[in-house]
Each structure stands twice: as structure tokens, then as C-alpha cells.
CSV table of C-alpha atoms and ligand atoms in Angstrom, one decimal:
chain,number,residue,atom,x,y,z
A,1,MET,CA,8.6,11.0,-9.2
A,2,LYS,CA,9.1,9.4,-6.4
A,3,ILE,CA,6.0,8.6,-4.2
A,4,ILE,CA,4.8,7.2,-1.0
A,5,LEU,CA,1.6,6.5,-0.3
A,6,LEU,CA,1.1,6.7,3.8
A,7,GLY,CA,-2.2,5.6,5.3
A,8,ALA,CA,-3.8,3.1,7.3
A,9,PRO,CA,-4.5,-0.5,6.2
A,10,GLY,CA,-8.0,-0.4,3.7
A,11,SER,CA,-7.5,4.0,3.5
A,12,GLY,CA,-7.5,3.4,-0.4
A,13,LYS,CA,-3.8,3.1,-0.7
A,14,GLY,CA,-3.9,0.7,-3.7
A,15,THR,CA,-6.6,1.8,-5.5
A,16,LEU,CA,-5.1,5.3,-5.6
A,17,ALA,CA,-1.6,3.3,-6.5
A,18,LYS,CA,-3.4,2.0,-9.2
A,19,LYS,CA,-4.9,5.1,-10.9
A,20,ILE,CA,-1.3,7.1,-10.3
A,21,SER,CA,0.8,4.2,-11.8
A,22,LYS,CA,-1.3,4.0,-14.9
A,23,ASP,CA,-1.6,7.8,-15.6
A,24,PHE,CA,2.1,8.8,-14.7
A,25,ASP,CA,3.5,5.6,-16.1
A,26,ILE,CA,5.5,4.6,-13.1
A,27,PRO,CA,5.3,1.2,-11.0
A,28,GLN,CA,3.4,0.7,-7.9
A,29,ILE,CA,5.6,-1.0,-5.1
A,30,SER,CA,3.5,-2.8,-2.8
A,31,THR,CA,5.2,-4.7,0.2
A,32,GLY,CA,2.0,-6.5,0.9
A,33,ASP,CA,1.9,-7.9,-2.6
A,34,LEU,CA,5.7,-8.6,-2.6
A,35,PHE,CA,4.6,-10.8,0.9
A,36,ARG,CA,1.9,-12.3,-0.5
A,37,ALA,CA,4.4,-13.6,-3.7
A,38,ILE,CA,6.7,-14.8,-1.0
A,39,VAL,CA,4.2,-16.7,1.1
A,40,LYS,CA,3.6,-18.7,-1.5
A,41,GLU,CA,6.7,-20.2,-1.9
A,42,ASP,CA,8.3,-23.3,0.4
A,43,SER,CA,11.2,-21.5,2.5
A,44,GLU,CA,11.5,-21.0,6.4
A,45,LEU,CA,11.1,-17.0,4.9
A,46,ALA,CA,7.9,-18.1,3.5
A,47,SER,CA,6.7,-19.9,6.8
A,48,LYS,CA,7.7,-17.3,9.1
A,49,VAL,CA,6.2,-14.0,6.8
A,50,ARG,CA,2.8,-16.0,6.2
A,51,GLU,CA,2.5,-16.7,10.1
A,52,ILE,CA,3.4,-12.5,10.7
A,53,MET,CA,1.1,-11.3,8.0
A,54,GLN,CA,-1.8,-13.7,9.1
A,55,SER,CA,-1.9,-12.1,12.5
A,56,GLY,CA,-1.5,-8.7,11.5
A,57,GLY,CA,2.4,-8.0,12.8
A,58,LEU,CA,4.8,-6.8,10.7
A,59,VAL,CA,7.1,-8.3,8.7
A,60,PRO,CA,11.0,-7.4,10.6
A,61,ASP,CA,12.4,-3.9,9.0
A,62,GLU,CA,15.9,-5.9,7.8
A,63,VAL,CA,13.3,-8.5,5.7
A,64,THR,CA,11.1,-5.7,4.5
A,65,ILE,CA,14.0,-2.7,3.9
A,66,GLU,CA,15.9,-5.4,1.6
A,67,ILE,CA,13.3,-6.3,-0.5
A,68,VAL,CA,12.3,-2.7,-1.3
A,69,LYS,CA,15.9,-2.3,-1.6
A,70,GLU,CA,16.4,-5.0,-4.5
A,71,ARG,CA,12.8,-4.0,-6.4
A,72,ILE,CA,13.7,-0.2,-6.5
A,73,ALA,CA,16.9,-1.2,-8.2
A,74,LYS,CA,14.9,-2.7,-11.1
A,75,ASP,CA,15.0,-0.9,-14.4
A,76,ASP,CA,11.4,0.0,-14.5
A,77,CYS,CA,11.9,2.1,-11.3
A,78,LYS,CA,14.6,4.5,-12.9
A,79,LYS,CA,11.8,7.5,-13.7
A,80,GLY,CA,9.9,6.9,-10.3
A,81,PHE,CA,7.9,4.7,-8.5
A,82,ILE,CA,4.9,4.6,-6.1
A,83,LEU,CA,5.7,2.7,-2.5
A,84,ASP,CA,2.4,1.5,-1.4
A,85,GLY,CA,2.8,-0.1,2.1
A,86,PHE,CA,6.5,1.1,2.9
A,87,PRO,CA,7.5,2.5,5.0
A,88,ARG,CA,5.5,1.3,7.8
A,89,THR,CA,7.8,2.2,10.5
A,90,VAL,CA,10.3,5.1,11.1
A,91,ASN,CA,13.4,2.9,11.0
A,92,GLN,CA,12.2,1.7,7.5
A,93,ALA,CA,11.9,5.1,6.8
A,94,LYS,CA,15.3,6.0,7.8
A,95,ALA,CA,16.7,3.2,5.9
A,96,LEU,CA,14.9,4.5,2.7
A,97,GLU,CA,16.7,7.9,2.9
A,98,GLY,CA,20.1,6.2,2.0
A,99,ILE,CA,18.6,4.2,-0.6
A,100,SER,CA,16.4,7.1,-2.5
A,101,GLN,CA,15.3,10.6,-2.6
A,102,ILE,CA,11.4,10.9,-2.0
A,103,ASP,CA,9.3,13.7,-3.5
A,104,THR,CA,5.8,13.6,-1.7
A,105,VAL,CA,4.2,11.7,0.3
A,106,ILE,CA,0.7,11.3,0.1
A,107,LEU,CA,-1.5,10.8,3.5
A,108,VAL,CA,-4.5,8.7,2.8
A,109,ASP,CA,-7.3,9.6,5.5
A,110,LEU,CA,-9.9,7.8,6.7
A,111,ALA,CA,-11.7,7.2,10.0
A,112,ASN,CA,-11.4,4.0,11.6
A,113,GLU,CA,-15.2,3.0,11.2
A,114,ILE,CA,-14.9,3.4,7.9
A,115,ILE,CA,-12.0,1.5,7.6
A,116,ILE,CA,-13.8,-1.5,9.5
A,117,ASP,CA,-16.4,-1.9,6.9
A,118,ARG,CA,-14.7,-1.3,3.7
A,119,LEU,CA,-11.9,-3.6,4.8
A,120,SER,CA,-14.6,-6.4,5.9
A,121,ALA,CA,-16.0,-6.4,2.4
A,122,ARG,CA,-13.1,-6.0,0.2
A,123,ARG,CA,-12.4,-8.6,-2.1
A,124,THR,CA,-9.5,-9.3,-4.0
A,125,CYS,CA,-8.3,-10.9,-7.2
A,126,PRO,CA,-5.7,-13.5,-6.6
A,127,ASN,CA,-4.5,-13.9,-10.2
A,128,CYS,CA,-4.3,-10.1,-11.2
A,129,GLY,CA,-4.9,-7.8,-7.8
A,130,GLU,CA,-8.0,-6.3,-8.7
A,131,ILE,CA,-9.8,-4.8,-5.7
A,132,TYR,CA,-13.5,-4.9,-5.2
A,133,SER,CA,-16.3,-4.5,-2.9
A,134,VAL,CA,-18.9,-7.4,-2.2
A,135,GLN,CA,-21.6,-5.3,-2.9
A,136,ASP,CA,-20.3,-3.6,-6.3
A,137,ASN,CA,-19.2,-7.3,-7.2
A,138,PRO,CA,-21.6,-10.0,-5.9
A,139,GLU,CA,-20.6,-12.1,-8.2
A,140,ASN,CA,-17.5,-12.8,-6.6
A,141,VAL,CA,-15.6,-12.9,-10.2
A,142,CYS,CA,-13.0,-10.6,-11.5
A,143,LYS,CA,-14.3,-8.6,-14.0
A,144,LYS,CA,-10.5,-8.2,-15.8
A,145,CYS,CA,-9.1,-11.8,-15.9
A,146,ASN,CA,-12.6,-13.8,-14.7
A,147,SER,CA,-11.2,-15.6,-11.5
A,148,PRO,CA,-12.8,-16.3,-8.5
A,149,LEU,CA,-12.3,-13.7,-6.0
A,150,ILE,CA,-11.0,-14.2,-2.4
A,151,GLN,CA,-11.1,-12.5,0.6
A,152,ARG,CA,-7.7,-11.9,2.1
A,153,ASP,CA,-6.9,-14.0,5.5
A,154,ASP,CA,-6.1,-10.6,6.9
A,155,ASP,CA,-9.3,-8.6,5.9
A,156,LYS,CA,-11.1,-10.8,8.9
A,157,PRO,CA,-12.0,-8.6,11.4
A,158,GLU,CA,-10.2,-10.0,14.0
A,159,THR,CA,-6.9,-9.3,12.5
A,160,ILE,CA,-8.4,-5.7,10.9
A,161,ARG,CA,-8.7,-4.1,14.3
A,162,HIS,CA,-5.1,-5.8,15.4
A,163,ARG,CA,-3.6,-4.3,11.8
A,164,LEU,CA,-5.4,-0.5,12.6
A,165,GLU,CA,-3.5,-0.7,16.1
A,166,VAL,CA,0.0,-1.5,14.7
A,167,TYR,CA,-0.8,1.3,12.1
A,168,GLU,CA,-1.7,3.6,14.8
A,169,GLN,CA,1.8,2.5,17.0
A,170,ASN,CA,4.7,2.3,14.1
A,171,THR,CA,3.3,4.1,10.9
A,172,SER,CA,1.2,7.0,12.5
A,173,PRO,CA,4.4,8.4,13.7
A,174,LEU,CA,5.9,8.6,9.9
A,175,ILE,CA,3.2,11.7,9.6
A,176,ASN,CA,5.7,13.7,11.7
A,177,PHE,CA,8.7,12.4,10.0
A,178,TYR,CA,7.6,13.4,6.5
A,179,SER,CA,5.9,16.4,7.7
A,180,ASP,CA,7.6,18.6,5.3
A,181,ARG,CA,6.4,16.4,2.3
A,182,ILE,CA,2.7,15.5,3.2
A,183,PHE,CA,0.1,16.2,0.8
A,184,LYS,CA,-3.1,15.0,2.5
A,185,VAL,CA,-6.1,13.7,0.6
A,186,SER,CA,-9.6,12.2,2.1
A,187,SER,CA,-10.7,9.0,0.9
A,188,ALA,CA,-14.1,9.3,2.2
A,189,GLY,CA,-15.6,9.3,-0.9
A,190,SER,CA,-15.5,7.6,-4.2
A,191,PRO,CA,-11.7,6.4,-5.7
A,192,GLU,CA,-12.2,9.3,-8.6
A,193,GLU,CA,-12.9,11.9,-5.9
A,194,THR,CA,-10.2,10.6,-4.2
A,195,TYR,CA,-8.0,10.8,-7.0
A,196,SER,CA,-8.8,13.4,-8.4
A,197,PRO,CA,-7.3,16.6,-6.2
A,198,VAL,CA,-4.0,13.9,-5.9
A,199,LYS,CA,-3.8,14.1,-9.9
A,200,THR,CA,-3.5,17.8,-9.8
A,201,PHE,CA,-1.1,18.0,-7.3
A,202,LEU,CA,0.8,15.2,-9.1
A,203,SER,CA,0.4,17.1,-12.3
A,204,GLU,CA,1.8,20.2,-11.4
A,205,MET,CA,4.8,18.4,-9.3
A,206,GLU,CA,5.9,16.8,-12.3
A,207,GLY,CA,6.7,19.5,-13.7
A,208,LYS,CA,9.3,20.9,-11.0
A,209,VAL,CA,10.7,17.1,-10.8
A,210,GLU,CA,11.8,15.9,-14.2
B,301,AMP,P1,-0.8,-4.4,3.3
B,301,AMP,O1,-1.3,-5.3,2.0
B,301,AMP,O2,-0.1,-3.5,2.8
B,301,AMP,O3,-2.3,-4.5,3.6
B,301,AMP,O4,0.0,-5.5,3.8
B,301,AMP,C1,0.0,-7.1,4.0
B,301,AMP,C2,0.7,-7.4,5.4
B,301,AMP,O5,2.0,-7.4,4.8
B,301,AMP,C3,0.8,-6.2,6.6
B,301,AMP,O6,0.2,-6.8,7.8
B,301,AMP,C4,2.5,-7.0,7.0
B,301,AMP,O7,2.1,-8.3,7.5
B,301,AMP,C5,2.7,-6.9,5.7
B,301,AMP,N1,3.6,-6.2,5.2
B,301,AMP,C6,3.4,-5.2,4.3
B,301,AMP,N2,4.1,-3.8,4.6
B,301,AMP,C7,4.9,-4.1,4.9
B,301,AMP,C8,6.1,-3.6,5.6
B,301,AMP,N3,6.7,-2.1,4.9
B,301,AMP,N4,6.7,-3.5,7.0
B,301,AMP,C9,6.1,-4.5,7.4
B,301,AMP,N5,5.0,-5.5,7.0
B,301,AMP,C10,4.5,-5.2,5.8
């Protein structure tokens, strides 16, 4: 199954992607994670991407599309994959059509006020990528690998607002682009409540796709 997770930053795509990945045994491809890995390198591209990410803007389409194309070509994607954070522009979506045939687009829906609260409280494990909120993990240590948690630079309030504007302007037009393939779910409840209808939907679809 080839799945796109669409939704604003902080709507819960990453958490949902991890659950789908585990149950349906397909890899989560997060362009944000791929870029966070690139930023650690010492290269011209790394410093360019670092600057863009810190501002909350988008990495140029050509760079992003190339990275996704390479990732999708790997062996572990033969059975399918979950795109988390890609495409983010209509240009990227059009390019993806030439690379792979997507089965479904899951739109993760959440009001901006809740997104701002959740992102401000989000803490991430820099080692394994696990996501927590300060309220649920006041010890600030990853429960999976014991690494000290960090707040992503772009989860600071001033950058969050900009990222939401960028989403509204560049990414929300994709809701129309994919209108024939969208399954919408609210992520206002717990991660389990969000996942439940998605799991049912994907289980039904799995039989048809394979
Ligand atoms: P995320 O972890 O998905 O919130 O992504 C973090 C940052 O990585 C974004 O704010 C962008 O700067 C960059 N990024 C991730 N995915 C894309 C994409 N598909 N196109 C352009 N920039 C991206």
C-alpha cells in the first residue's frame, strides 16, 4: 500500500505514521527526518537546508523530489510506504505522479489552536525519533532508548506560526488535488482514537490493493 499522510505540521502525522508502519509493515518516509539527517552533515546543502528549516520555510522542490525519489527506489519500499510530510506543494505532488502510484491520502485534521499548544509542548528523541509531550514525560528522557529529549528548533512559537502559514498557502491546495483519494480523520482525540478508523479503513483497502 502506498499512502500519503497530509496535514498541518503538528497535526499528528508522525505519530500516526509510526502506528501504520508497525501494523502494516511498510516504512515511514518522513522528509522532515531525512532533512534533519542531512543537516547534521558538513556540506553546502546541509547549511542551506539548516537555514530553511530554522525559518520554517520549505526546502526547494527539486532537492526534495530527488531525495524522495531515491528513498522510494530502495528495496524496503517494494511493498509500499507511508509518505509523512511529502508532498507539500502541488509541484511535488505532480512530480510524485511520475514516480509512483499512490493508493490513498489520509488527511489528518486538527484546529490551529490545538496544533500550537501541542507543538509548543512537543519533545523529540534525537536518537530514535520517538515523540512525547512535556506533560506526559516531565523527566525529559526517551522511554525507548534513554536519550535526553530535545525541543526541535522549529517547534518554537514564532516558527510554528510561520510553518502553519506555509502549510495554508502551499500544502492545503493538495486537499483539492487529491480529492478523489482522501480519507479524512480528526486527530483531536488520543493517538489511539485517531488511529482506530484509519486502521479499519486501511485493513479493508489492503485486501483490494494486494
Ligand atoms: P516536518 O518534520 O515534516 O515538520 O519537516 C520539518 C521541515 O523540513 C519543514 O518545516 C521544511 O523546512 C522541511 N521539509 C520537510 N518536508 C518537506 C517537503 N516535502 N518540502 C519542502 N520542505 C520540507
